[in-house]
Amino acid sequence: MTIQITVIGLGQLGTSIGLALAARENIRRIGHDREPAVMKQAKLLKAFDETPYNLPASVEKADVVILCLPLDQVEETLKYIAADLREDAVVLDISPLKRVVAGWFEKHIPPRRHYIGLVPAINPLMLTENERGIQAARADLFEKATIGIAAPADARPEAVKLAEDLVRLLGGEPLFLDLLEADGLITTAHLLPQLVSAALLNATVGQPGWQETRRFAGRAYAQATGSLGEDPLPALKQALLLNPQMTTHALDLMIGALTHLRNAVREGNETDLERRLRLAYDDQSTWRKERHQAQWQRDDAQKVEYENPFRRLFTGSRPAKS
């Protein structure tokens, strides 16, 4: 039995899904993008079997629809395809707000269609690559990567199993999350870095001396501001405003960490400053090693995270594992 998978949005992630499924039997890959030039390029890459220009025609026979779209395009797309989704179709999306998208789905999509959110990560070998868009698509983009599966409480088990099978076909390792947990993880790992990049730019560009400083801004500055643009501006703005509680909590933690560093410098507290910087150096090294090895011990990580979430912030030391 052949399964049709339709991918809407052929950027790096969407096209990589098509490439990753190319060698799989009994899968018909349909790709659609609002930009004809992008669809043409996807076809040249042989990422999809067909790339119809008509969006309803792309989904009317689909068993699975994957929305690889900026958040600000998701609700509009759901409205547009609602009448054409077949019964029992499963709609997956990769946008950064699962609770919001689940609400849009319930509002606009007829009954007997199913929503599952995906939280994608990428192959650790590509973490330092800055290229975006279809030109950065790769068949192995999801290998050795954890992909979260965020299902509503009333999701059908068959839909969840289908999402799990798809994640494994892509080369990823599934991790089951609830919608709230998924939103929290995405806020910390995806949205906050973009806000930090924006803040650094706001704090430096246009300040006295910038005319000269810009000539010397090098690798450190480029890397520190490089995450801005992971989401287009309209999508990033919407993601932040539709999730104010988690966004402000993440910002408060960041501001708190910066405040403690500032205080250590201002007070000349060498011991505290070194402790906080050493912790950051060690944690970065540990995270990179764990990310490349992809041998996660989730239970241990959760014990550390929830034992005392503020101890690191105020003391610059790690909570002890239980």
PDB file of C-alpha atoms in Angstrom:
ATOM      1  CA  MET A   1       0.000   0.000   0.000  1.00  0.00           C
ATOM      2  CA  THR A   2       1.400   3.368  -1.044  1.00  0.00           C
ATOM      3  CA  ILE A   3       1.205   6.264   1.421  1.00  0.00           C
ATOM      4  CA  GLN A   4       1.132   9.829   0.160  1.00  0.00           C
ATOM      5  CA  ILE A   5       3.102  12.334   2.209  1.00  0.00           C
ATOM      6  CA  THR A   6       2.638  15.981   1.270  1.00  0.00           C
ATOM      7  CA  VAL A   7       5.145  18.542   2.500  1.00  0.00           C
ATOM      8  CA  ILE A   8       4.069  22.196   2.428  1.00  0.00           C
ATOM      9  CA  GLY A   9       6.990  24.591   2.683  1.00  0.00           C
ATOM     10  CA  LEU A  10      10.158  23.527   0.882  1.00  0.00           C
ATOM     11  CA  GLY A  11      12.907  25.190   2.860  1.00  0.00           C
ATOM     12  CA  GLN A  12      15.762  23.312   4.469  1.00  0.00           C
ATOM     13  CA  LEU A  13      13.576  21.127   6.679  1.00  0.00           C
ATOM     14  CA  GLY A  14      10.782  20.449   4.212  1.00  0.00           C
ATOM     15  CA  THR A  15      13.082  19.547   1.342  1.00  0.00           C
ATOM     16  CA  SER A  16      15.286  17.454   3.625  1.00  0.00           C
ATOM     17  CA  ILE A  17      12.211  15.405   4.557  1.00  0.00           C
ATOM     18  CA  GLY A  18      11.630  14.695   0.882  1.00  0.00           C
ATOM     19  CA  LEU A  19      15.269  13.737   0.333  1.00  0.00           C
ATOM     20  CA  ALA A  20      15.326  11.502   3.410  1.00  0.00           C
ATOM     21  CA  LEU A  21      12.287   9.572   2.162  1.00  0.00           C
ATOM     22  CA  ALA A  22      13.581   9.170  -1.387  1.00  0.00           C
ATOM     23  CA  ALA A  23      14.820   5.619  -0.912  1.00  0.00           C
ATOM     24  CA  ARG A  24      11.747   4.451   0.991  1.00  0.00           C
ATOM     25  CA  GLU A  25       9.376   2.141  -0.800  1.00  0.00           C
ATOM     26  CA  ASN A  26       5.626   2.696  -0.971  1.00  0.00           C
ATOM     27  CA  ILE A  27       5.845   6.422  -0.206  1.00  0.00           C
ATOM     28  CA  ARG A  28       4.639   8.989  -2.711  1.00  0.00           C
ATOM     29  CA  ARG A  29       6.253  12.352  -1.969  1.00  0.00           C
ATOM     30  CA  ILE A  30       4.379  15.517  -2.891  1.00  0.00           C
ATOM     31  CA  GLY A  31       5.951  18.919  -2.304  1.00  0.00           C
ATOM     32  CA  HIS A  32       4.398  22.380  -2.437  1.00  0.00           C
ATOM     33  CA  ASP A  33       5.724  25.873  -1.846  1.00  0.00           C
ATOM     34  CA  ARG A  34       4.215  29.287  -2.472  1.00  0.00           C
ATOM     35  CA  GLU A  35       7.340  30.184  -4.487  1.00  0.00           C
ATOM     36  CA  PRO A  36       7.397  28.497  -7.933  1.00  0.00           C
ATOM     37  CA  ALA A  37      11.186  28.868  -8.143  1.00  0.00           C
ATOM     38  CA  VAL A  38      11.575  26.897  -4.914  1.00  0.00           C
ATOM     39  CA  MET A  39       9.349  24.096  -6.213  1.00  0.00           C
ATOM     40  CA  LYS A  40      11.396  23.993  -9.396  1.00  0.00           C
ATOM     41  CA  GLN A  41      14.588  23.650  -7.389  1.00  0.00           C
ATOM     42  CA  ALA A  42      13.073  20.906  -5.216  1.00  0.00           C
ATOM     43  CA  LYS A  43      12.134  19.018  -8.349  1.00  0.00           C
ATOM     44  CA  LEU A  44      15.674  19.343  -9.696  1.00  0.00           C
ATOM     45  CA  LEU A  45      16.960  17.911  -6.420  1.00  0.00           C
ATOM     46  CA  LYS A  46      14.558  14.960  -6.856  1.00  0.00           C
ATOM     47  CA  ALA A  47      13.280  15.600  -3.353  1.00  0.00           C
ATOM     48  CA  PHE A  48       9.684  14.920  -4.422  1.00  0.00           C
ATOM     49  CA  ASP A  49       7.867  12.799  -6.941  1.00  0.00           C
ATOM     50  CA  GLU A  50       5.545  15.689  -7.804  1.00  0.00           C
ATOM     51  CA  THR A  51       5.403  19.414  -7.024  1.00  0.00           C
ATOM     52  CA  PRO A  52       1.896  20.612  -7.954  1.00  0.00           C
ATOM     53  CA  TYR A  53       1.303  24.352  -8.127  1.00  0.00           C
ATOM     54  CA  ASN A  54      -2.224  23.902  -6.792  1.00  0.00           C
ATOM     55  CA  LEU A  55      -2.235  23.584  -2.994  1.00  0.00           C
ATOM     56  CA  PRO A  56      -5.615  21.813  -2.614  1.00  0.00           C
ATOM     57  CA  ALA A  57      -4.540  19.270  -5.223  1.00  0.00           C
ATOM     58  CA  SER A  58      -1.393  18.663  -3.187  1.00  0.00           C
ATOM     59  CA  VAL A  59      -3.308  17.553  -0.107  1.00  0.00           C
ATOM     60  CA  GLU A  60      -6.566  16.014  -1.335  1.00  0.00           C
ATOM     61  CA  LYS A  61      -5.131  12.480  -1.517  1.00  0.00           C
ATOM     62  CA  ALA A  62      -2.563  12.858   1.250  1.00  0.00           C
ATOM     63  CA  ASP A  63      -2.420  10.438   4.153  1.00  0.00           C
ATOM     64  CA  VAL A  64       0.081  12.719   5.888  1.00  0.00           C
ATOM     65  CA  VAL A  65       0.523  16.478   5.507  1.00  0.00           C
ATOM     66  CA  ILE A  66       3.630  18.087   6.995  1.00  0.00           C
ATOM     67  CA  LEU A  67       3.548  21.862   7.439  1.00  0.00           C
ATOM     68  CA  CYS A  68       7.118  23.173   7.280  1.00  0.00           C
ATOM     69  CA  LEU A  69       6.042  26.792   7.420  1.00  0.00           C
ATOM     70  CA  PRO A  70       6.804  29.927   9.429  1.00  0.00           C
ATOM     71  CA  LEU A  71       4.276  30.296  12.230  1.00  0.00           C
ATOM     72  CA  ASP A  72       2.585  33.310  10.643  1.00  0.00           C
ATOM     73  CA  GLN A  73       1.605  31.185   7.615  1.00  0.00           C
ATOM     74  CA  VAL A  74       0.231  28.169   9.479  1.00  0.00           C
ATOM     75  CA  GLU A  75      -3.305  29.296  10.333  1.00  0.00           C
ATOM     76  CA  GLU A  76      -3.878  30.690   6.839  1.00  0.00           C
ATOM     77  CA  THR A  77      -2.726  27.399   5.327  1.00  0.00           C
ATOM     78  CA  LEU A  78      -4.943  25.318   7.613  1.00  0.00           C
ATOM     79  CA  LYS A  79      -7.954  27.365   6.553  1.00  0.00           C
ATOM     80  CA  TYR A  80      -7.031  26.938   2.901  1.00  0.00           C
ATOM     81  CA  ILE A  81      -6.624  23.165   2.965  1.00  0.00           C
ATOM     82  CA  ALA A  82      -9.411  22.368   5.449  1.00  0.00           C
ATOM     83  CA  ALA A  83     -12.006  21.371   2.871  1.00  0.00           C
ATOM     84  CA  ASP A  84      -9.559  19.192   0.938  1.00  0.00           C
ATOM     85  CA  LEU A  85      -8.124  17.060   3.726  1.00  0.00           C
ATOM     86  CA  ARG A  86      -9.389  13.507   3.535  1.00  0.00           C
ATOM     87  CA  GLU A  87     -10.805  11.733   6.578  1.00  0.00           C
ATOM     88  CA  ASP A  88      -8.156  10.247   8.881  1.00  0.00           C
ATOM     89  CA  ALA A  89      -5.429  12.415   7.364  1.00  0.00           C
ATOM     90  CA  VAL A  90      -2.688  13.286   9.845  1.00  0.00           C
ATOM     91  CA  VAL A  91      -1.343  16.840   9.837  1.00  0.00           C
ATOM     92  CA  LEU A  92       2.104  17.417  11.335  1.00  0.00           C
ATOM     93  CA  ASP A  93       3.749  20.796  11.829  1.00  0.00           C
ATOM     94  CA  ILE A  94       7.185  22.049  12.865  1.00  0.00           C
ATOM     95  CA  SER A  95       6.275  25.566  14.039  1.00  0.00           C
ATOM     96  CA  PRO A  96       7.377  26.744  17.518  1.00  0.00           C
ATOM     97  CA  LEU A  97       3.972  26.924  19.265  1.00  0.00           C
ATOM     98  CA  LYS A  98       2.204  23.588  19.517  1.00  0.00           C
ATOM     99  CA  ARG A  99      -0.676  24.645  21.773  1.00  0.00           C
ATOM    100  CA  VAL A 100      -1.547  27.548  19.484  1.00  0.00           C
ATOM    101  CA  VAL A 101      -1.421  25.451  16.319  1.00  0.00           C
ATOM    102  CA  ALA A 102      -3.465  22.689  17.962  1.00  0.00           C
ATOM    103  CA  GLY A 103      -6.102  25.331  18.714  1.00  0.00           C
ATOM    104  CA  TRP A 104      -6.098  26.574  15.131  1.00  0.00           C
ATOM    105  CA  PHE A 105      -6.414  22.997  13.916  1.00  0.00           C
ATOM    106  CA  GLU A 106      -9.422  22.332  16.137  1.00  0.00           C
ATOM    107  CA  LYS A 107     -11.019  25.604  15.042  1.00  0.00           C
ATOM    108  CA  HIS A 108     -10.610  25.262  11.286  1.00  0.00           C
ATOM    109  CA  ILE A 109     -10.254  21.560  10.407  1.00  0.00           C
ATOM    110  CA  PRO A 110     -13.275  19.226  10.167  1.00  0.00           C
ATOM    111  CA  PRO A 111     -13.563  16.268  12.558  1.00  0.00           C
ATOM    112  CA  ARG A 112     -11.841  12.947  11.873  1.00  0.00           C
ATOM    113  CA  ARG A 113      -8.574  14.598  10.864  1.00  0.00           C
ATOM    114  CA  HIS A 114      -5.679  14.498  13.308  1.00  0.00           C
ATOM    115  CA  TYR A 115      -2.992  16.925  14.474  1.00  0.00           C
ATOM    116  CA  ILE A 116       0.439  16.011  15.834  1.00  0.00           C
ATOM    117  CA  GLY A 117       3.192  18.552  16.492  1.00  0.00           C
ATOM    118  CA  LEU A 118       6.831  17.846  15.666  1.00  0.00           C
ATOM    119  CA  VAL A 119       9.798  19.454  17.416  1.00  0.00           C
ATOM    120  CA  PRO A 120      12.687  18.924  14.999  1.00  0.00           C
ATOM    121  CA  ALA A 121      16.376  18.923  15.787  1.00  0.00           C
ATOM    122  CA  ILE A 122      19.122  18.448  13.227  1.00  0.00           C
ATOM    123  CA  ASN A 123      22.142  16.234  12.716  1.00  0.00           C
ATOM    124  CA  PRO A 124      24.867  17.350  15.169  1.00  0.00           C
ATOM    125  CA  LEU A 125      27.386  17.477  12.327  1.00  0.00           C
ATOM    126  CA  MET A 126      25.465  20.435  10.910  1.00  0.00           C
ATOM    127  CA  LEU A 127      25.086  22.536  14.048  1.00  0.00           C
ATOM    128  CA  THR A 128      27.717  25.044  12.969  1.00  0.00           C
ATOM    129  CA  GLU A 129      26.487  25.426   9.395  1.00  0.00           C
ATOM    130  CA  ASN A 130      24.854  28.796   8.771  1.00  0.00           C
ATOM    131  CA  GLU A 131      23.285  28.206   5.366  1.00  0.00           C
ATOM    132  CA  ARG A 132      19.488  28.214   5.333  1.00  0.00           C
ATOM    133  CA  GLY A 133      16.760  27.515   2.822  1.00  0.00           C
ATOM    134  CA  ILE A 134      16.416  24.820   0.214  1.00  0.00           C
ATOM    135  CA  GLN A 135      20.082  25.064  -0.719  1.00  0.00           C
ATOM    136  CA  ALA A 136      20.913  23.717   2.758  1.00  0.00           C
ATOM    137  CA  ALA A 137      18.653  20.649   2.434  1.00  0.00           C
ATOM    138  CA  ARG A 138      20.280  17.255   3.012  1.00  0.00           C
ATOM    139  CA  ALA A 139      19.008  13.701   3.138  1.00  0.00           C
ATOM    140  CA  ASP A 140      20.823  13.098   6.439  1.00  0.00           C
ATOM    141  CA  LEU A 141      19.668  16.303   8.155  1.00  0.00           C
ATOM    142  CA  PHE A 142      17.758  14.408  10.855  1.00  0.00           C
ATOM    143  CA  GLU A 143      20.171  11.547  11.513  1.00  0.00           C
ATOM    144  CA  LYS A 144      21.317  11.267  15.151  1.00  0.00           C
ATOM    145  CA  ALA A 145      18.759  13.948  15.995  1.00  0.00           C
ATOM    146  CA  THR A 146      15.949  13.850  18.523  1.00  0.00           C
ATOM    147  CA  ILE A 147      12.561  14.789  17.086  1.00  0.00           C
ATOM    148  CA  GLY A 148       9.844  15.560  19.576  1.00  0.00           C
ATOM    149  CA  ILE A 149       6.328  14.233  19.043  1.00  0.00           C
ATOM    150  CA  ALA A 150       3.806  16.504  20.747  1.00  0.00           C
ATOM    151  CA  ALA A 151       0.307  15.088  20.660  1.00  0.00           C
ATOM    152  CA  PRO A 152      -2.906  16.573  22.056  1.00  0.00           C
ATOM    153  CA  ALA A 153      -4.379  14.637  24.963  1.00  0.00           C
ATOM    154  CA  ASP A 154      -7.151  13.219  22.764  1.00  0.00           C
ATOM    155  CA  ALA A 155      -4.896  12.237  19.857  1.00  0.00           C
ATOM    156  CA  ARG A 156      -5.626   8.869  18.293  1.00  0.00           C
ATOM    157  CA  PRO A 157      -2.918   6.284  19.022  1.00  0.00           C
ATOM    158  CA  GLU A 158      -2.745   5.443  15.317  1.00  0.00           C
ATOM    159  CA  ALA A 159      -1.836   9.038  14.481  1.00  0.00           C
ATOM    160  CA  VAL A 160       0.864   9.117  17.156  1.00  0.00           C
ATOM    161  CA  LYS A 161       2.288   5.811  15.903  1.00  0.00           C
ATOM    162  CA  LEU A 162       2.358   7.150  12.363  1.00  0.00           C
ATOM    163  CA  ALA A 163       4.332  10.189  13.539  1.00  0.00           C
ATOM    164  CA  GLU A 164       6.750   7.921  15.401  1.00  0.00           C
ATOM    165  CA  ASP A 165       7.285   5.745  12.332  1.00  0.00           C
ATOM    166  CA  LEU A 166       7.924   8.816  10.189  1.00  0.00           C
ATOM    167  CA  VAL A 167      10.515  10.156  12.629  1.00  0.00           C
ATOM    168  CA  ARG A 168      12.385   6.859  12.479  1.00  0.00           C
ATOM    169  CA  LEU A 169      12.222   6.808   8.674  1.00  0.00           C
ATOM    170  CA  LEU A 170      13.869  10.232   8.672  1.00  0.00           C
ATOM    171  CA  GLY A 171      16.727   8.875  10.771  1.00  0.00           C
ATOM    172  CA  GLY A 172      15.663  10.589  13.992  1.00  0.00           C
ATOM    173  CA  GLU A 173      14.939   9.369  17.499  1.00  0.00           C
ATOM    174  CA  PRO A 174      11.404  10.141  18.746  1.00  0.00           C
ATOM    175  CA  LEU A 175      10.797  11.770  22.110  1.00  0.00           C
ATOM    176  CA  PHE A 176       7.196  12.020  23.296  1.00  0.00           C
ATOM    177  CA  LEU A 177       6.131  15.369  24.754  1.00  0.00           C
ATOM    178  CA  ASP A 178       2.921  17.048  25.757  1.00  0.00           C
ATOM    179  CA  LEU A 179       2.049  20.329  24.057  1.00  0.00           C
ATOM    180  CA  LEU A 180       3.014  22.489  27.037  1.00  0.00           C
ATOM    181  CA  GLU A 181       6.369  20.766  27.440  1.00  0.00           C
ATOM    182  CA  ALA A 182       7.096  21.144  23.733  1.00  0.00           C
ATOM    183  CA  ASP A 183       6.396  24.872  23.835  1.00  0.00           C
ATOM    184  CA  GLY A 184       8.723  25.280  26.805  1.00  0.00           C
ATOM    185  CA  LEU A 185      11.575  23.405  25.157  1.00  0.00           C
ATOM    186  CA  ILE A 186      11.219  25.384  21.938  1.00  0.00           C
ATOM    187  CA  THR A 187      11.130  28.694  23.812  1.00  0.00           C
ATOM    188  CA  THR A 188      14.439  27.907  25.510  1.00  0.00           C
ATOM    189  CA  ALA A 189      16.284  26.228  22.656  1.00  0.00           C
ATOM    190  CA  HIS A 190      14.947  28.107  19.632  1.00  0.00           C
ATOM    191  CA  LEU A 191      13.299  31.419  20.502  1.00  0.00           C
ATOM    192  CA  LEU A 192      15.532  32.659  23.329  1.00  0.00           C
ATOM    193  CA  PRO A 193      18.767  32.479  21.274  1.00  0.00           C
ATOM    194  CA  GLN A 194      17.149  34.678  18.632  1.00  0.00           C
ATOM    195  CA  LEU A 195      16.117  37.198  21.294  1.00  0.00           C
ATOM    196  CA  VAL A 196      19.645  37.234  22.712  1.00  0.00           C
ATOM    197  CA  SER A 197      20.993  37.895  19.216  1.00  0.00           C
ATOM    198  CA  ALA A 198      18.518  40.733  18.759  1.00  0.00           C
ATOM    199  CA  ALA A 199      19.447  42.219  22.141  1.00  0.00           C
ATOM    200  CA  LEU A 200      23.162  42.134  21.342  1.00  0.00           C
ATOM    201  CA  LEU A 201      22.547  43.935  18.065  1.00  0.00           C
ATOM    202  CA  ASN A 202      20.272  46.492  19.740  1.00  0.00           C
ATOM    203  CA  ALA A 203      22.916  47.080  22.418  1.00  0.00           C
ATOM    204  CA  THR A 204      25.820  47.601  20.022  1.00  0.00           C
ATOM    205  CA  VAL A 205      24.783  48.853  16.587  1.00  0.00           C
ATOM    206  CA  GLY A 206      24.405  52.615  16.549  1.00  0.00           C
ATOM    207  CA  GLN A 207      26.113  53.126  19.890  1.00  0.00           C
ATOM    208  CA  PRO A 208      29.020  55.595  20.165  1.00  0.00           C
ATOM    209  CA  GLY A 209      32.030  54.062  18.488  1.00  0.00           C
ATOM    210  CA  TRP A 210      30.039  51.635  16.323  1.00  0.00           C
ATOM    211  CA  GLN A 211      31.412  53.161  13.124  1.00  0.00           C
ATOM    212  CA  GLU A 212      34.818  51.828  14.155  1.00  0.00           C
ATOM    213  CA  THR A 213      33.652  48.798  16.146  1.00  0.00           C
ATOM    214  CA  ARG A 214      31.861  47.273  13.163  1.00  0.00           C
ATOM    215  CA  ARG A 215      35.202  46.898  11.385  1.00  0.00           C
ATOM    216  CA  PHE A 216      36.488  44.637  14.145  1.00  0.00           C
ATOM    217  CA  ALA A 217      33.338  42.640  14.865  1.00  0.00           C
ATOM    218  CA  GLY A 218      34.535  39.158  13.985  1.00  0.00           C
ATOM    219  CA  ARG A 219      33.788  35.510  14.561  1.00  0.00           C
ATOM    220  CA  ALA A 220      32.504  35.911  18.117  1.00  0.00           C
ATOM    221  CA  TYR A 221      30.103  38.675  17.087  1.00  0.00           C
ATOM    222  CA  ALA A 222      28.956  36.813  13.986  1.00  0.00           C
ATOM    223  CA  GLN A 223      28.292  33.626  15.955  1.00  0.00           C
ATOM    224  CA  ALA A 224      26.552  35.447  18.795  1.00  0.00           C
ATOM    225  CA  THR A 225      24.169  37.223  16.408  1.00  0.00           C
ATOM    226  CA  GLY A 226      23.864  34.384  13.904  1.00  0.00           C
ATOM    227  CA  SER A 227      20.706  32.792  15.283  1.00  0.00           C
ATOM    228  CA  LEU A 228      18.629  35.838  14.355  1.00  0.00           C
ATOM    229  CA  GLY A 229      16.844  34.879  11.163  1.00  0.00           C
ATOM    230  CA  GLU A 230      16.112  31.272  12.051  1.00  0.00           C
ATOM    231  CA  ASP A 231      12.523  32.485  11.886  1.00  0.00           C
ATOM    232  CA  PRO A 232      11.429  35.334   9.587  1.00  0.00           C
ATOM    233  CA  LEU A 233      10.635  38.501  11.526  1.00  0.00           C
ATOM    234  CA  PRO A 234       6.799  38.218  11.283  1.00  0.00           C
ATOM    235  CA  ALA A 235       6.896  34.597  12.456  1.00  0.00           C
ATOM    236  CA  LEU A 236       9.293  35.315  15.327  1.00  0.00           C
ATOM    237  CA  LYS A 237       7.216  38.262  16.505  1.00  0.00           C
ATOM    238  CA  GLN A 238       4.035  36.169  16.454  1.00  0.00           C
ATOM    239  CA  ALA A 239       5.672  33.284  18.309  1.00  0.00           C
ATOM    240  CA  LEU A 240       6.804  35.620  21.087  1.00  0.00           C
ATOM    241  CA  LEU A 241       3.524  37.490  21.458  1.00  0.00           C
ATOM    242  CA  LEU A 242       1.355  34.362  21.411  1.00  0.00           C
ATOM    243  CA  ASN A 243       3.416  32.782  24.185  1.00  0.00           C
ATOM    244  CA  PRO A 244       4.078  35.698  26.563  1.00  0.00           C
ATOM    245  CA  GLN A 245       4.383  33.747  29.810  1.00  0.00           C
ATOM    246  CA  MET A 246       7.101  31.371  28.622  1.00  0.00           C
ATOM    247  CA  THR A 247       8.865  34.108  26.665  1.00  0.00           C
ATOM    248  CA  THR A 248       9.057  36.491  29.610  1.00  0.00           C
ATOM    249  CA  HIS A 249      10.157  33.671  31.932  1.00  0.00           C
ATOM    250  CA  ALA A 250      13.019  32.787  29.579  1.00  0.00           C
ATOM    251  CA  LEU A 251      14.000  36.445  29.273  1.00  0.00           C
ATOM    252  CA  ASP A 252      13.909  36.872  33.053  1.00  0.00           C
ATOM    253  CA  LEU A 253      16.343  33.980  33.473  1.00  0.00           C
ATOM    254  CA  MET A 254      18.649  35.437  30.823  1.00  0.00           C
ATOM    255  CA  ILE A 255      18.519  38.907  32.360  1.00  0.00           C
ATOM    256  CA  GLY A 256      19.202  37.373  35.778  1.00  0.00           C
ATOM    257  CA  ALA A 257      22.265  35.538  34.483  1.00  0.00           C
ATOM    258  CA  LEU A 258      23.613  38.717  32.871  1.00  0.00           C
ATOM    259  CA  THR A 259      22.925  40.673  36.050  1.00  0.00           C
ATOM    260  CA  HIS A 260      25.004  38.267  38.138  1.00  0.00           C
ATOM    261  CA  LEU A 261      27.889  38.501  35.657  1.00  0.00           C
ATOM    262  CA  ARG A 262      27.650  42.288  35.721  1.00  0.00           C
ATOM    263  CA  ASN A 263      27.633  42.353  39.513  1.00  0.00           C
ATOM    264  CA  ALA A 264      30.672  40.090  39.730  1.00  0.00           C
ATOM    265  CA  VAL A 265      32.598  42.372  37.365  1.00  0.00           C
ATOM    266  CA  ARG A 266      31.438  45.597  39.028  1.00  0.00           C
ATOM    267  CA  GLU A 267      32.303  44.341  42.501  1.00  0.00           C
ATOM    268  CA  GLY A 268      35.620  42.853  41.411  1.00  0.00           C
ATOM    269  CA  ASN A 269      34.497  39.447  42.657  1.00  0.00           C
ATOM    270  CA  GLU A 270      37.038  37.315  40.848  1.00  0.00           C
ATOM    271  CA  THR A 271      35.940  34.089  42.529  1.00  0.00           C
ATOM    272  CA  ASP A 272      32.289  34.461  41.554  1.00  0.00           C
ATOM    273  CA  LEU A 273      33.124  35.573  38.025  1.00  0.00           C
ATOM    274  CA  GLU A 274      35.487  32.663  37.442  1.00  0.00           C
ATOM    275  CA  ARG A 275      32.960  30.193  38.872  1.00  0.00           C
ATOM    276  CA  ARG A 276      30.220  31.400  36.544  1.00  0.00           C
ATOM    277  CA  LEU A 277      32.449  31.502  33.481  1.00  0.00           C
ATOM    278  CA  ARG A 278      33.958  28.091  34.272  1.00  0.00           C
ATOM    279  CA  LEU A 279      30.483  26.630  34.621  1.00  0.00           C
ATOM    280  CA  ALA A 280      29.570  28.030  31.199  1.00  0.00           C
ATOM    281  CA  TYR A 281      32.748  26.658  29.581  1.00  0.00           C
ATOM    282  CA  ASP A 282      32.164  23.227  31.109  1.00  0.00           C
ATOM    283  CA  ASP A 283      28.483  23.150  30.227  1.00  0.00           C
ATOM    284  CA  GLN A 284      29.129  24.103  26.629  1.00  0.00           C
ATOM    285  CA  SER A 285      31.723  21.337  26.307  1.00  0.00           C
ATOM    286  CA  THR A 286      29.413  18.790  27.921  1.00  0.00           C
ATOM    287  CA  TRP A 287      26.455  19.757  25.754  1.00  0.00           C
ATOM    288  CA  ARG A 288      28.478  19.543  22.530  1.00  0.00           C
ATOM    289  CA  LYS A 289      29.803  16.115  23.491  1.00  0.00           C
ATOM    290  CA  GLU A 290      26.346  14.840  24.428  1.00  0.00           C
ATOM    291  CA  ARG A 291      24.799  16.297  21.293  1.00  0.00           C
ATOM    292  CA  HIS A 292      27.327  14.585  19.025  1.00  0.00           C
ATOM    293  CA  GLN A 293      27.149  11.257  20.829  1.00  0.00           C
ATOM    294  CA  ALA A 294      23.336  11.385  20.986  1.00  0.00           C
ATOM    295  CA  GLN A 295      23.270   8.937  23.891  1.00  0.00           C
ATOM    296  CA  TRP A 296      20.815  10.729  26.092  1.00  0.00           C
ATOM    297  CA  GLN A 297      19.960   9.888  29.685  1.00  0.00           C
ATOM    298  CA  ARG A 298      16.724  11.798  29.936  1.00  0.00           C
ATOM    299  CA  ASP A 299      15.733  10.674  33.410  1.00  0.00           C
ATOM    300  CA  ASP A 300      18.990  11.925  34.946  1.00  0.00           C
ATOM    301  CA  ALA A 301      18.685  15.213  33.089  1.00  0.00           C
ATOM    302  CA  GLN A 302      15.173  15.735  34.413  1.00  0.00           C
ATOM    303  CA  LYS A 303      16.257  15.113  38.009  1.00  0.00           C
ATOM    304  CA  VAL A 304      18.880  17.835  37.718  1.00  0.00           C
ATOM    305  CA  GLU A 305      16.556  20.269  35.969  1.00  0.00           C
ATOM    306  CA  TYR A 306      13.705  20.082  38.441  1.00  0.00           C
ATOM    307  CA  GLU A 307      15.609  19.585  41.693  1.00  0.00           C
ATOM    308  CA  ASN A 308      16.446  23.266  42.094  1.00  0.00           C
ATOM    309  CA  PRO A 309      16.074  25.290  38.881  1.00  0.00           C
ATOM    310  CA  PHE A 310      17.306  28.565  40.416  1.00  0.00           C
ATOM    311  CA  ARG A 311      20.441  27.348  42.177  1.00  0.00           C
ATOM    312  CA  ARG A 312      22.633  27.789  39.111  1.00  0.00           C
ATOM    313  CA  LEU A 313      21.336  31.292  38.536  1.00  0.00           C
ATOM    314  CA  PHE A 314      22.041  32.613  42.025  1.00  0.00           C
ATOM    315  CA  THR A 315      25.163  30.668  42.997  1.00  0.00           C
ATOM    316  CA  GLY A 316      26.795  29.805  39.684  1.00  0.00           C
ATOM    317  CA  SER A 317      27.012  26.142  40.720  1.00  0.00           C
ATOM    318  CA  ARG A 318      25.335  22.954  39.591  1.00  0.00           C
ATOM    319  CA  PRO A 319      22.629  21.155  41.535  1.00  0.00           C
ATOM    320  CA  ALA A 320      23.763  17.736  42.692  1.00  0.00           C
ATOM    321  CA  LYS A 321      22.271  14.748  40.908  1.00  0.00           C
ATOM    322  CA  SER A 322      20.002  12.565  42.979  1.00  0.00           C
TER     323      SER A 322
END
